[in-house]
mmCIF file of C-alpha atoms and ligand atoms in Angstrom:
data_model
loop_
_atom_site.group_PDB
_atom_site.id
_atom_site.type_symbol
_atom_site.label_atom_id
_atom_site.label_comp_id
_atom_site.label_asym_id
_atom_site.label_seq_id
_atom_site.Cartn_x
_atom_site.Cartn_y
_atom_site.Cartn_z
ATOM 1 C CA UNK A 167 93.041 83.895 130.143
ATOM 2 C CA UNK A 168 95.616 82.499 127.314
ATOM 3 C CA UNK A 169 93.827 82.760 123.602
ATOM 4 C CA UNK A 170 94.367 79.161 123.531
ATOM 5 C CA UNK A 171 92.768 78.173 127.176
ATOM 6 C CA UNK A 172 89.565 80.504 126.243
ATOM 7 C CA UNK A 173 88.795 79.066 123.006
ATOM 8 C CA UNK A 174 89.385 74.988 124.549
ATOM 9 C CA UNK A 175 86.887 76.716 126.869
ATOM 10 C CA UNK A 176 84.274 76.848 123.802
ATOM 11 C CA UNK A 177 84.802 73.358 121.973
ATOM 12 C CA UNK A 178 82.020 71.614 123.486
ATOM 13 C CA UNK A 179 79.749 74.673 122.384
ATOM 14 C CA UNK A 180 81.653 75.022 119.051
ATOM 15 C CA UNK A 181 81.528 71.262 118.016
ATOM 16 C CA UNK A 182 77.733 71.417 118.633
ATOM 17 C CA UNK A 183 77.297 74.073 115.905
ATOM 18 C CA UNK A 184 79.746 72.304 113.532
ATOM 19 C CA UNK A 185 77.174 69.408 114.044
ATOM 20 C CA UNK A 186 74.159 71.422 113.271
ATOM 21 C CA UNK A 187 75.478 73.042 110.498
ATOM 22 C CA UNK A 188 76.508 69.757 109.135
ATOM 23 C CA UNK A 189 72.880 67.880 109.532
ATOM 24 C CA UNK A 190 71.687 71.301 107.324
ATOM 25 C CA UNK A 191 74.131 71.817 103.810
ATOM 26 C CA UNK A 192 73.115 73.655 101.339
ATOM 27 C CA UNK A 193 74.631 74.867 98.211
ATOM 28 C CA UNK A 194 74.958 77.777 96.335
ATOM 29 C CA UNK A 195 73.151 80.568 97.238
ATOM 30 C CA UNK A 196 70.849 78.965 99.023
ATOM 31 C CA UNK A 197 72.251 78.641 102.219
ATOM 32 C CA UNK A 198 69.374 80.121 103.859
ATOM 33 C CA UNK A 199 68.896 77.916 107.052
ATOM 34 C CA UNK A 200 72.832 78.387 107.452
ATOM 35 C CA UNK A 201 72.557 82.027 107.311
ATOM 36 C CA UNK A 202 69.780 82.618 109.328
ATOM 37 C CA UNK A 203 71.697 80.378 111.984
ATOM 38 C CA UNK A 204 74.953 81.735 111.730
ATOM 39 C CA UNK A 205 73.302 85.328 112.188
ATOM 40 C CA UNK A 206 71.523 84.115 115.304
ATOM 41 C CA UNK A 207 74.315 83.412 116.879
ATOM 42 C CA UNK A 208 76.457 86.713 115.944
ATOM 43 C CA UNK A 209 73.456 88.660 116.884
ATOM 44 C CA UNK A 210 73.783 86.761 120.851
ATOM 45 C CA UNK A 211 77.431 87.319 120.873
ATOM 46 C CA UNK A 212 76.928 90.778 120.605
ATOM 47 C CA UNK A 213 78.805 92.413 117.148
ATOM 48 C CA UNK A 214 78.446 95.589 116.497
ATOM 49 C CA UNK A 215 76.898 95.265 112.961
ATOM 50 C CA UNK A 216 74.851 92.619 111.141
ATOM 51 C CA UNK A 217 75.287 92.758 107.511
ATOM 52 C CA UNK A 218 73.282 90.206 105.872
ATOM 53 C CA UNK A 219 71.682 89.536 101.856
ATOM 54 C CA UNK A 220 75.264 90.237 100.014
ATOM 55 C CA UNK A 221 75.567 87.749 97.368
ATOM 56 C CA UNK A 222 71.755 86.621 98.392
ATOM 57 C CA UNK A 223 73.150 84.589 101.481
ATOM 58 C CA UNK A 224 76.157 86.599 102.368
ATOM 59 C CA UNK A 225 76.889 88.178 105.706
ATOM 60 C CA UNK A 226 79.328 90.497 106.873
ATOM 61 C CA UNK A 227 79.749 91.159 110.791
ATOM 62 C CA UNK A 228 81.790 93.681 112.270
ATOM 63 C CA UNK A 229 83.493 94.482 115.844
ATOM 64 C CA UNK A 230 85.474 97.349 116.398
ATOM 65 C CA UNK A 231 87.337 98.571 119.566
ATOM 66 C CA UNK A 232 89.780 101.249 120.497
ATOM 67 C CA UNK A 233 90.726 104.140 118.598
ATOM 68 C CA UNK A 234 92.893 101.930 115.978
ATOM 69 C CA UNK A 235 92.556 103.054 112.118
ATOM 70 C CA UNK A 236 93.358 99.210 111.494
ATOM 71 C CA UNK A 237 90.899 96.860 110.009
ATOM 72 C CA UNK A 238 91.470 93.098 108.617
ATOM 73 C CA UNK A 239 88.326 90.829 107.448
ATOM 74 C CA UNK A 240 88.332 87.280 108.322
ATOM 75 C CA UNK A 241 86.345 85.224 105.732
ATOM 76 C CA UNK A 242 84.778 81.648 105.444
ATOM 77 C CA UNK A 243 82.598 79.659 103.378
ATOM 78 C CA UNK A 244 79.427 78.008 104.299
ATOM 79 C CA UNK A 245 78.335 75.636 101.349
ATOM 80 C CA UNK A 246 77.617 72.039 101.315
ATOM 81 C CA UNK A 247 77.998 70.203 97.987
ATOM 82 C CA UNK A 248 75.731 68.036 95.914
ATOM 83 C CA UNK A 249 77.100 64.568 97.340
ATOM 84 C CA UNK A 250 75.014 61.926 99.332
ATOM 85 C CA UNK A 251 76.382 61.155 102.477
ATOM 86 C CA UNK A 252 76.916 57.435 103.455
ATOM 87 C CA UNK A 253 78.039 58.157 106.745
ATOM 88 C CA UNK A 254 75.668 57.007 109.601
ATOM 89 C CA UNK A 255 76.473 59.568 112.144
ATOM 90 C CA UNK A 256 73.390 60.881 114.839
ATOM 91 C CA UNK A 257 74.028 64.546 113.332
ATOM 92 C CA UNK A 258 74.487 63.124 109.066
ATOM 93 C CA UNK A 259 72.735 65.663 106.356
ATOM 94 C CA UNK A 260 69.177 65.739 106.643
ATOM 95 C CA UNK A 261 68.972 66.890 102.875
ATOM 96 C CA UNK A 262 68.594 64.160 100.489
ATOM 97 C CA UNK A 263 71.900 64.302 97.958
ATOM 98 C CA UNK A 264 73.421 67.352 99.996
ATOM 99 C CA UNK A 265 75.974 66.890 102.420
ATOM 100 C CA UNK A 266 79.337 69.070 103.899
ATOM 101 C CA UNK A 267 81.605 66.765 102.074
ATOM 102 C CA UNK A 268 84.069 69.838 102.117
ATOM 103 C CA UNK A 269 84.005 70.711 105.495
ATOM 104 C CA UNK A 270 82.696 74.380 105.268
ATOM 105 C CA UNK A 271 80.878 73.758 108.061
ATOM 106 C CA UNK A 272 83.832 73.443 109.851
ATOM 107 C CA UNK A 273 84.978 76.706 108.700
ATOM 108 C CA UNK A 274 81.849 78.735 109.584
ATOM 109 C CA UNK A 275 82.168 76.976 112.947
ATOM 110 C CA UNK A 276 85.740 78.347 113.239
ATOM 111 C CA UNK A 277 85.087 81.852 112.288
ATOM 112 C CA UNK A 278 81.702 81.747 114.417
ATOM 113 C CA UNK A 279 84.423 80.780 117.134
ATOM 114 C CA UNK A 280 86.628 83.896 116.722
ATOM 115 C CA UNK A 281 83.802 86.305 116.275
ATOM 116 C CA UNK A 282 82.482 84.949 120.138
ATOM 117 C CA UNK A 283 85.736 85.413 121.518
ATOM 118 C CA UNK A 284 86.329 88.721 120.112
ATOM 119 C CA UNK A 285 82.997 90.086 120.878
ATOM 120 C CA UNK A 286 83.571 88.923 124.373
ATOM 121 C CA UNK A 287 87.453 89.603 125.083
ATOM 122 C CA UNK A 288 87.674 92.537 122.738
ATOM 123 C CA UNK A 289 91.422 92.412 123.255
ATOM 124 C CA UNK A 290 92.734 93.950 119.842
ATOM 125 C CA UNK A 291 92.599 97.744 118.671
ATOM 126 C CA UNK A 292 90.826 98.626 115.263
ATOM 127 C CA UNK A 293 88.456 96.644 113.341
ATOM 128 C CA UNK A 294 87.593 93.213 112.290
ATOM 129 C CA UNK A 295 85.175 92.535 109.843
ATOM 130 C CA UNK A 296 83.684 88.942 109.468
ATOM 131 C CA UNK A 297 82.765 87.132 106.450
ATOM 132 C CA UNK A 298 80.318 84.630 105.818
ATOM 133 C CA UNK A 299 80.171 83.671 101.980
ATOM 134 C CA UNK A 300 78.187 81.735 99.571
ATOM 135 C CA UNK A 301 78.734 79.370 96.773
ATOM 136 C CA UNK A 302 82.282 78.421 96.691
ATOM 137 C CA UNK A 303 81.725 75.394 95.078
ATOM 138 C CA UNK A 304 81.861 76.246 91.662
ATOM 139 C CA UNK A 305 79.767 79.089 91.796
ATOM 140 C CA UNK A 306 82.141 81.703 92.715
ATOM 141 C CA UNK A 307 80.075 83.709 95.944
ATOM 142 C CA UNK A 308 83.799 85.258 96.418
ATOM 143 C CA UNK A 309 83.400 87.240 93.486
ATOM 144 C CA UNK A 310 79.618 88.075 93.689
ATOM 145 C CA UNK A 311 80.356 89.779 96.867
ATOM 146 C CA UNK A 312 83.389 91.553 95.886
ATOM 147 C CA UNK A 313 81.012 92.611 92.259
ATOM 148 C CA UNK A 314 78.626 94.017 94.762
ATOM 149 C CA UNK A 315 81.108 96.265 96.895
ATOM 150 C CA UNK A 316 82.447 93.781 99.533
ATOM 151 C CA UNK A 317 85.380 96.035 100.188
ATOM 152 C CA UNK A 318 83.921 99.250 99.536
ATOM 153 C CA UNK A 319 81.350 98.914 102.022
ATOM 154 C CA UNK A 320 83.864 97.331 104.518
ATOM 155 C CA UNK A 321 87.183 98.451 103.514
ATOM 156 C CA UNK A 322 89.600 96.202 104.928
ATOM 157 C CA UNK A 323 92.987 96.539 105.107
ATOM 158 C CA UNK A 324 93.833 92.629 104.650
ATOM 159 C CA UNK A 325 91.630 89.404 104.678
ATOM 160 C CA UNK A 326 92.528 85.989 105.139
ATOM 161 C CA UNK A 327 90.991 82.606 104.897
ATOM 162 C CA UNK A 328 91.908 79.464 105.684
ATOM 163 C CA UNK A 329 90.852 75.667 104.362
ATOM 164 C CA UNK A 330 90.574 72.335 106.758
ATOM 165 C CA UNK A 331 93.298 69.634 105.785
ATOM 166 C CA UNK A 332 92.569 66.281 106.732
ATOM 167 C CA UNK A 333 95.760 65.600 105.487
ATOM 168 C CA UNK A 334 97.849 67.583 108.075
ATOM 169 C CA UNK A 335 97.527 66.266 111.911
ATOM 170 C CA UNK A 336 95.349 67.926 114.600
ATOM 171 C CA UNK A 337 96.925 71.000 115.620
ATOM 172 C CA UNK A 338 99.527 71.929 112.494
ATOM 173 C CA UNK A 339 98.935 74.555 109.798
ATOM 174 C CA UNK A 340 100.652 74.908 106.509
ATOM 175 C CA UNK A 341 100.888 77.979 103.979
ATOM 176 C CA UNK A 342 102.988 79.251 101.460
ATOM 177 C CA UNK A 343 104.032 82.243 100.251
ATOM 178 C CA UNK A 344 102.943 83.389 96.947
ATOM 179 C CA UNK A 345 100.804 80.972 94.392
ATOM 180 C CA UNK A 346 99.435 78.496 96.437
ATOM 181 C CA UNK A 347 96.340 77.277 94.589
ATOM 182 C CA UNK A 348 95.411 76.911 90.757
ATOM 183 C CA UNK A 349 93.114 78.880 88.883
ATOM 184 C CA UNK A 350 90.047 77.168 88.063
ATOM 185 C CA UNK A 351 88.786 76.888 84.421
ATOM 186 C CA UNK A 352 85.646 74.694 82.752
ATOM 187 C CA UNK A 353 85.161 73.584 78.987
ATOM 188 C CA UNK A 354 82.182 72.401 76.701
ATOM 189 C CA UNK A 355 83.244 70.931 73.671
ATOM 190 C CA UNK A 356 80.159 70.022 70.871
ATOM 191 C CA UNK A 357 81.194 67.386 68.249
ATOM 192 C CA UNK A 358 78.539 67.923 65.757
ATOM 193 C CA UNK A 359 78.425 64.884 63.695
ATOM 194 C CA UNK A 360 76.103 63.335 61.099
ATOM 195 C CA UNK A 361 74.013 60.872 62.577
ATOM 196 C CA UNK A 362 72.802 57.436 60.891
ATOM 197 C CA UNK A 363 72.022 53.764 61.245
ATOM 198 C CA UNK A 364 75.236 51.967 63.364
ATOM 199 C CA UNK A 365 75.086 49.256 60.543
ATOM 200 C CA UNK A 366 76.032 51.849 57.896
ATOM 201 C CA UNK A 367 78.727 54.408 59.357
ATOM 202 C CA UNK A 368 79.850 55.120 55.905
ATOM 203 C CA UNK A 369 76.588 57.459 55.624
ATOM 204 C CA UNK A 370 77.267 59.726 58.144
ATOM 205 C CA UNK A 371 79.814 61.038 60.182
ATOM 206 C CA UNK A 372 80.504 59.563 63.784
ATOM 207 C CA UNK A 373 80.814 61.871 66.806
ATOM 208 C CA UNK A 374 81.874 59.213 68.730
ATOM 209 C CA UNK A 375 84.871 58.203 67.189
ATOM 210 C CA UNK A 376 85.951 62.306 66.765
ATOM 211 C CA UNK A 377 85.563 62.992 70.777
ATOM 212 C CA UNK A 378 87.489 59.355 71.199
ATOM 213 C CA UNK A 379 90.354 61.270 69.212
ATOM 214 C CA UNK A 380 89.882 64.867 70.717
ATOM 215 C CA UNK A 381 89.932 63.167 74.706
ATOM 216 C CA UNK A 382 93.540 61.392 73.454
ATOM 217 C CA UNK A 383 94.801 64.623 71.691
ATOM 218 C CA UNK A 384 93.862 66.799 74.900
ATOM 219 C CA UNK A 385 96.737 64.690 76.622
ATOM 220 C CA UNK A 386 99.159 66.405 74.507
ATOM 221 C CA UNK A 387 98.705 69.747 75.979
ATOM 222 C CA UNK A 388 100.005 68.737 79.090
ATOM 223 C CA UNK A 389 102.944 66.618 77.554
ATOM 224 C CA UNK A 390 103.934 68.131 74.625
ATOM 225 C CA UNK A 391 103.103 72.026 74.227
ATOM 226 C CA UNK A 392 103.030 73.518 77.873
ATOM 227 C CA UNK A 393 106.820 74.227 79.789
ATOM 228 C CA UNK A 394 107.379 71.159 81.933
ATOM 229 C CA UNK A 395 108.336 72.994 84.647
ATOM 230 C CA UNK A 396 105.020 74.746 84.177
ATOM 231 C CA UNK A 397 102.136 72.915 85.919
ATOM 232 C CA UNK A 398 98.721 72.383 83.783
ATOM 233 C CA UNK A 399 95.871 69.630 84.599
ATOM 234 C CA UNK A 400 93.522 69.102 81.299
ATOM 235 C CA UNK A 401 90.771 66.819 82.230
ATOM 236 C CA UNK A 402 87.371 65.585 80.902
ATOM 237 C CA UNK A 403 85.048 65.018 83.059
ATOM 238 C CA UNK A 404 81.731 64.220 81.561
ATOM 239 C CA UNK A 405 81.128 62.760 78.161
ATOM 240 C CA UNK A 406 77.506 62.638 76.981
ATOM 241 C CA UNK A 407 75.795 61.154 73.509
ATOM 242 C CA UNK A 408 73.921 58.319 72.148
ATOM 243 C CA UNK A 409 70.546 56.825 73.493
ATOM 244 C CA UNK A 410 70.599 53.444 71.976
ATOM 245 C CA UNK A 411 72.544 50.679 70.840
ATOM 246 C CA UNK A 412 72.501 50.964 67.076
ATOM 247 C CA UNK A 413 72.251 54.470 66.385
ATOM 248 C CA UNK A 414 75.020 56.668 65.315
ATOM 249 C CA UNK A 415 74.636 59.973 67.331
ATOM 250 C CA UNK A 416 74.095 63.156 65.823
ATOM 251 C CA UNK A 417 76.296 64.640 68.392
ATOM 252 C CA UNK A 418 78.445 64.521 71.274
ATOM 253 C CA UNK A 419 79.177 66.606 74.099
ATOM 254 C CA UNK A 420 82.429 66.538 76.658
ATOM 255 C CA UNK A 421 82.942 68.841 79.532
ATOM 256 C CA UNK A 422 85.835 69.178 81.977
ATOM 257 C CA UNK A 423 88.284 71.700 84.023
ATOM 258 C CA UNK A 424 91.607 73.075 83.326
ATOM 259 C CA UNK A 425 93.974 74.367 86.216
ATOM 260 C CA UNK A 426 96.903 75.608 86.030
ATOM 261 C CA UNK A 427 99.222 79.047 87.671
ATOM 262 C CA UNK A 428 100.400 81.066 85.235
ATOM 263 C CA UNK A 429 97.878 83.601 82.631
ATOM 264 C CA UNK A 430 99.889 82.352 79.944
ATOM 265 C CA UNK A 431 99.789 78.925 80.888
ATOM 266 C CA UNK A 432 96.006 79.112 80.579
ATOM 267 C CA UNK A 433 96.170 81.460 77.051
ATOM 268 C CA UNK A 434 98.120 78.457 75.734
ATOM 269 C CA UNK A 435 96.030 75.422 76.985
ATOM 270 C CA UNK A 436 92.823 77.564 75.807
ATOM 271 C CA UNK A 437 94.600 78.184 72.471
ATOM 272 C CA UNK A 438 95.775 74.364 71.698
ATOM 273 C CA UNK A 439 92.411 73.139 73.090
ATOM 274 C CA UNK A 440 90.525 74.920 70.343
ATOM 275 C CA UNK A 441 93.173 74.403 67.405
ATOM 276 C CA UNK A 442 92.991 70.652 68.204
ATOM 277 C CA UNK A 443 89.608 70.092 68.585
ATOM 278 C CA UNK A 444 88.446 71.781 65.694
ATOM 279 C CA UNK A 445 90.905 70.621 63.296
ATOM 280 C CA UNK A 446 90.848 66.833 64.663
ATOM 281 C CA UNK A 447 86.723 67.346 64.016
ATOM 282 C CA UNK A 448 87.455 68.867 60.711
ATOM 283 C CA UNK A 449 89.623 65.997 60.022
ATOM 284 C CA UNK A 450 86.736 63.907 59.758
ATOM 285 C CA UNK A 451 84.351 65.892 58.311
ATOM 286 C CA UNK A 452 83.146 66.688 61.970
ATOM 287 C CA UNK A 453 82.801 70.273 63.585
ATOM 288 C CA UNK A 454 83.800 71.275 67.009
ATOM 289 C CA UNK A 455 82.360 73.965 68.777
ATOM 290 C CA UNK A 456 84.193 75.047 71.845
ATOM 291 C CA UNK A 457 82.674 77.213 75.358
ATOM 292 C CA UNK A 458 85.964 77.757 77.523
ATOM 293 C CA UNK A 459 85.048 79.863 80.934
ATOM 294 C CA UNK A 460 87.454 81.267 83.018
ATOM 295 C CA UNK A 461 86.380 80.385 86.437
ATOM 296 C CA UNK A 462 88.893 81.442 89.480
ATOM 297 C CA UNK A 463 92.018 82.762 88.978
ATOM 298 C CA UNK A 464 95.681 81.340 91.029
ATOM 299 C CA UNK A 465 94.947 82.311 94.547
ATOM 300 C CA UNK A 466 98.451 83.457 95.127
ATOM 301 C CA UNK A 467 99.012 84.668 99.190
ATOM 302 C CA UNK A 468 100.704 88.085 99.617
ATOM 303 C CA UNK A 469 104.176 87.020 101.455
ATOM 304 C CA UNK A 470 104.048 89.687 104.921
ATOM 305 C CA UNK A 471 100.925 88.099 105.311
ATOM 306 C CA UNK A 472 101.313 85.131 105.170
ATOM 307 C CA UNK A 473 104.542 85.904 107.680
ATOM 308 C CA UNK A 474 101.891 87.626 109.999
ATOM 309 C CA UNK A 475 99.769 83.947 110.289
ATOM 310 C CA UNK A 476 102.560 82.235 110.372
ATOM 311 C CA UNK A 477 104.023 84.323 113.252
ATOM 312 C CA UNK A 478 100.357 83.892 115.285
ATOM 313 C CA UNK A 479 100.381 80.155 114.317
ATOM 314 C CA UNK A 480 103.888 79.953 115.804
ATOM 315 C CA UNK A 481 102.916 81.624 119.600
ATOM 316 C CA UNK A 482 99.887 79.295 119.640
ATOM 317 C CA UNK A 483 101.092 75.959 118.753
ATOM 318 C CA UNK A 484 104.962 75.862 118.615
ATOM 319 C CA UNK A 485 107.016 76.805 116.011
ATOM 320 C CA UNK A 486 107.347 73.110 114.611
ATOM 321 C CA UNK A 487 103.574 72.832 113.908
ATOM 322 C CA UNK A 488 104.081 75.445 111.458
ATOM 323 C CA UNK A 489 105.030 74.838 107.762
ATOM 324 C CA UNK A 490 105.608 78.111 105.311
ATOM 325 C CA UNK A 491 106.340 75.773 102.470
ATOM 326 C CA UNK A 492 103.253 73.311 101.834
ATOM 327 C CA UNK A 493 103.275 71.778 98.252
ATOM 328 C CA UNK A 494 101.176 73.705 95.807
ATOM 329 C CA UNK A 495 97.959 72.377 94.699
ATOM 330 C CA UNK A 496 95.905 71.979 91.437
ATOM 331 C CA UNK A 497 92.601 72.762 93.741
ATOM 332 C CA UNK A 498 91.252 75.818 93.523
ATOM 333 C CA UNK A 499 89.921 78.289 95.531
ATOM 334 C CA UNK A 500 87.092 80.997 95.298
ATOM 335 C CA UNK A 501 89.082 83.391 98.272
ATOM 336 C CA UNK A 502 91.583 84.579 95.155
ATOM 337 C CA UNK A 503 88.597 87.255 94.064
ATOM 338 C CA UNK A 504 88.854 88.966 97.708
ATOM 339 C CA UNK A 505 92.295 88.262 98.054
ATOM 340 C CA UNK A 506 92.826 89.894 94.768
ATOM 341 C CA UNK A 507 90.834 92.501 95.029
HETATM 342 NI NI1 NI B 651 86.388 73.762 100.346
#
């Protein structure tokens, strides 16, 4: 039977674990009901090997057949995020403030999918390894199971991954070669002040007003120091101080996430961001005290690859539901650790 008639075949069976998966998110690294279900069903499909507790929740399956030296890993997420859901659907989140707002239950579903197939047709020669990750969402599970020996313990010759696009219609894909997602950074930024009475600001020394300035002179990263034809997003996200309404704060604190491509890109932006903070803060008598994190690097696809999925996506839905050049994004996208690696 055609790949494409076989797996129709399962999307009664396939939608119904999407659905249970989605009435059960968790988040990072604690996707144990997930796991436990998602190793259920490899177990009943039949893979060879049942890897499980990498990264606390991860698992890796694997299939071989024929005498092949080949291996690639297929890999997807399976966190939830820390969002209420408002829909009112029979199979919504059953956990209070948790909910697959990302669709990585989708993407378990999918790779679930392939693994039943495979295990069943075993129509390929060498090995595929599948993997089930943690903690994408923010917390980087990519990189946890690459720090504990993803690839030495299952060394694969390629992996790929894939993300659901609402944006695209049923039935198209779209890559591109090389950098395809930002890297992914976070700030803290402390604006000690001096705190007093609001009625008499000329005793002490106003955090509120300093952060006002440092949020406006952030902009100029963007629009004045990095290349223009360089892409950067600065942006605050959180801004936190103050309890009452006539009390000068001692301090304030503002948090937020960089992206951007390029390594020097992100040396720069880190580099301004301190300079101006501080000095704006020592400009009034303030101090500044910066955290910067480096979070996910670019996830930037290797080009014959990319060819390869393109060339499979081609023979299963027509060449014109295939696009090779979809716009770069400022998201981000834990995958870059294995893909890197
Ligand atoms: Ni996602």
């Amino acid at each position: 039977m055609p790949i494409i008639n076989r797996i129709a075949d399962l999307h009664e069976e396939m939608t119904a674990w999407r659905r249970d998966l989605h009435a059960h998110p968790e988040t990072a690294f604690e996707e144990r009901w997930t796991s436990d279900y998602i190793a259920e069903k490899l177990e009943a499909f039949g893979l060879d090997e049942i890897h499980r507790g990498i990264a606390k929740t991860g698992i890796v399956a694997v299939l071989r057949n024929g005498n092949s030296e080949k291996s690639i890993a297929l890999r997807a997420d399976m966190d939830a995020l820390d969002i209420t859901e408002a829909n009112e659907l029979p199979y919504k989140s059953q956990i209070p403030g948790k909910m697959h707002a990302c669709g990585h239950d989708g993407h378990s579903t999918m790779l679930m999918g392939a693994a039943k197939y495979l295990a069943e047709t075993r129509n390929f020669d060498g090995t595929v390894y599948f993997i089930f990750q943690p903690a994408e969402e923010n917390e980087g599970g990519g990189r946890v199971m690459v720090e504990e020996g993803l690839f030495e313990r299952f060394p694969a010759q390629a992996v790929y991954g894939m993300h659901n696009a609402p944006g695209l219609p049923v039935g198209e894909m779209a890559m591109r070669p090389g950098p395809a997602m930002a890297g992914y950074d976070i700030f803290e930024i402390v604006v000690e002040g001096y705190g007093t009475h609001a009625a008499r600001p000329n005793q002490g020394v106003d955090p509120v007003v300093v952060q006002a300035q440092i949020v406006l002179g952030l902009q100029t990263i963007a629009s004045r120091n990095v290349n223009p034809v360089d892409s950067v997003v600065v942006s605050v996200t959180q801004v936190h101080g103050g309890d009452t309404w006539n009390v000068i704060p001692q301090q304030v604190v503002l948090r937020g996430t960089v992206r951007c491509f390029k390594p020097e890109v992100q040396d720069q932006t880190e580099a301004r961001m301190r300079a101006l903070a501080e000095s704006i803060a020592a400009a009034h008598e303030a101090k500044a005290t910066i955290r910067y994190e480096r979070r996910y690097p670019p996830t930037v696809n290797d080009e014959a690859h990319m060819e390869k999925c393109a060339a499979v996506g081609r023979a299963l839905l027509g060449g014109e539901k295939v696009s090779t050049d979809a716009p770069q994004g400022m998201g981000s996208e834990d995958f870059s650790f294995m893909l890197n690696e």
